[in-house]
C-alpha cells in the first residue's frame, strides 16, 4: 500500500467515524464529492491546505492519516504509545521532584 492509499483509507475511516457522507465532508472542506472519492481511493493526494482542513474537520492529528492499518492495529496507534510513555515518565519525574522537595 502506498502513501496515497494509506491516506485515503484513513480519511475514509475518520469520515465514517464522524458519520459524514462524502458529500457532507466535501462540503465542509470545500471540494467536490468526486474529488473526495478520488482521494479516498488513493488515486490522488492532497495539498497541505486541504490536509489541514481534513485534520481540523475530522478532529484528527495530521500524523494519524499516514499510519497503515498494521501500524494502528489493536487500537493502539504509535501516538497513543508515545503519549503513554510520556505520561509514565512525567509521573516518575513528578515523584522524584516531590521526594527531593520533602527531603
XYZ file of C-alpha atoms in Angstrom:
103
model
C 0.000 0.000 0.000
C 1.425 3.403 -0.945
C 1.088 6.652 0.994
C -1.855 7.872 -1.105
C -3.749 4.640 -0.417
C -2.929 4.738 3.310
C -4.045 8.359 3.477
C -7.268 7.609 1.586
C -8.091 4.612 3.764
C -7.567 6.609 6.952
C -9.525 9.570 5.606
C -12.467 7.261 4.854
C -12.192 5.701 8.344
C -12.246 9.111 10.071
C -15.092 10.298 7.830
C -17.194 7.271 8.718
C -16.296 7.601 12.405
C -17.876 11.075 12.303
C -20.799 9.678 10.294
C -20.177 12.095 7.456
C -21.177 11.225 3.940
C -18.694 12.026 1.196
C -20.995 14.877 0.212
C -21.014 16.376 3.718
C -17.253 16.140 4.279
C -16.567 17.524 0.802
C -18.851 20.472 1.545
C -17.129 21.130 4.895
C -13.641 21.227 3.367
C -14.614 22.959 0.128
C -14.131 20.264 -2.512
C -16.451 18.184 -4.661
C -17.627 14.732 -3.564
C -15.963 13.359 -6.708
C -12.611 14.838 -5.661
C -13.035 13.337 -2.188
C -13.772 9.946 -3.740
C -10.582 10.110 -5.801
C -8.586 10.934 -2.654
C -10.195 8.145 -0.606
C -9.408 5.605 -3.327
C -5.762 6.669 -3.258
C -5.792 7.917 -6.840
C -4.772 11.465 -5.858
C -3.125 13.242 -2.984
C -3.968 16.463 -1.169
C -2.379 19.861 -0.732
C -1.072 20.914 2.661
C -4.043 23.285 2.950
C -6.558 20.508 2.321
C -4.707 18.183 4.685
C -5.095 20.783 7.449
C -8.810 21.156 6.665
C -9.331 17.390 6.919
C -7.401 17.282 10.183
C -9.422 20.116 11.724
C -12.800 18.972 10.406
C -12.289 15.365 11.494
C -10.512 16.300 14.744
C -7.613 14.005 13.903
C -3.889 14.716 14.279
C -2.163 15.137 10.918
C 0.189 12.250 11.550
C -2.595 9.700 12.053
C -3.548 9.953 8.390
C -0.201 8.398 7.456
C -0.127 5.235 9.586
C -1.177 1.995 7.935
C -3.777 -0.338 9.419
C -0.945 -2.581 10.618
C 0.693 0.305 12.477
C -2.653 1.189 14.071
C -3.618 -2.410 14.899
C -5.103 -3.298 18.247
C -6.426 0.214 18.722
C -3.010 1.444 19.862
C -1.585 3.918 17.427
C 2.017 4.993 17.606
C 0.958 8.338 19.067
C -1.018 6.631 21.824
C 2.067 4.634 22.734
C 4.164 7.804 22.785
C 1.576 9.519 24.990
C 1.654 6.553 27.388
C 5.444 6.685 27.682
C 5.398 10.465 28.176
C 2.754 10.217 30.909
C 4.694 7.436 32.637
C 7.936 9.433 32.547
C 6.222 12.630 33.716
C 4.704 10.775 36.657
C 8.094 9.364 37.611
C 9.695 12.810 37.300
C 6.976 14.398 39.444
C 7.519 11.742 42.127
C 11.287 12.372 42.121
C 10.789 16.144 42.402
C 8.343 15.732 45.297
C 10.780 13.409 47.034
C 13.622 15.903 46.631
C 11.488 18.751 47.958
C 10.406 16.752 51.000
C 13.972 15.756 51.918
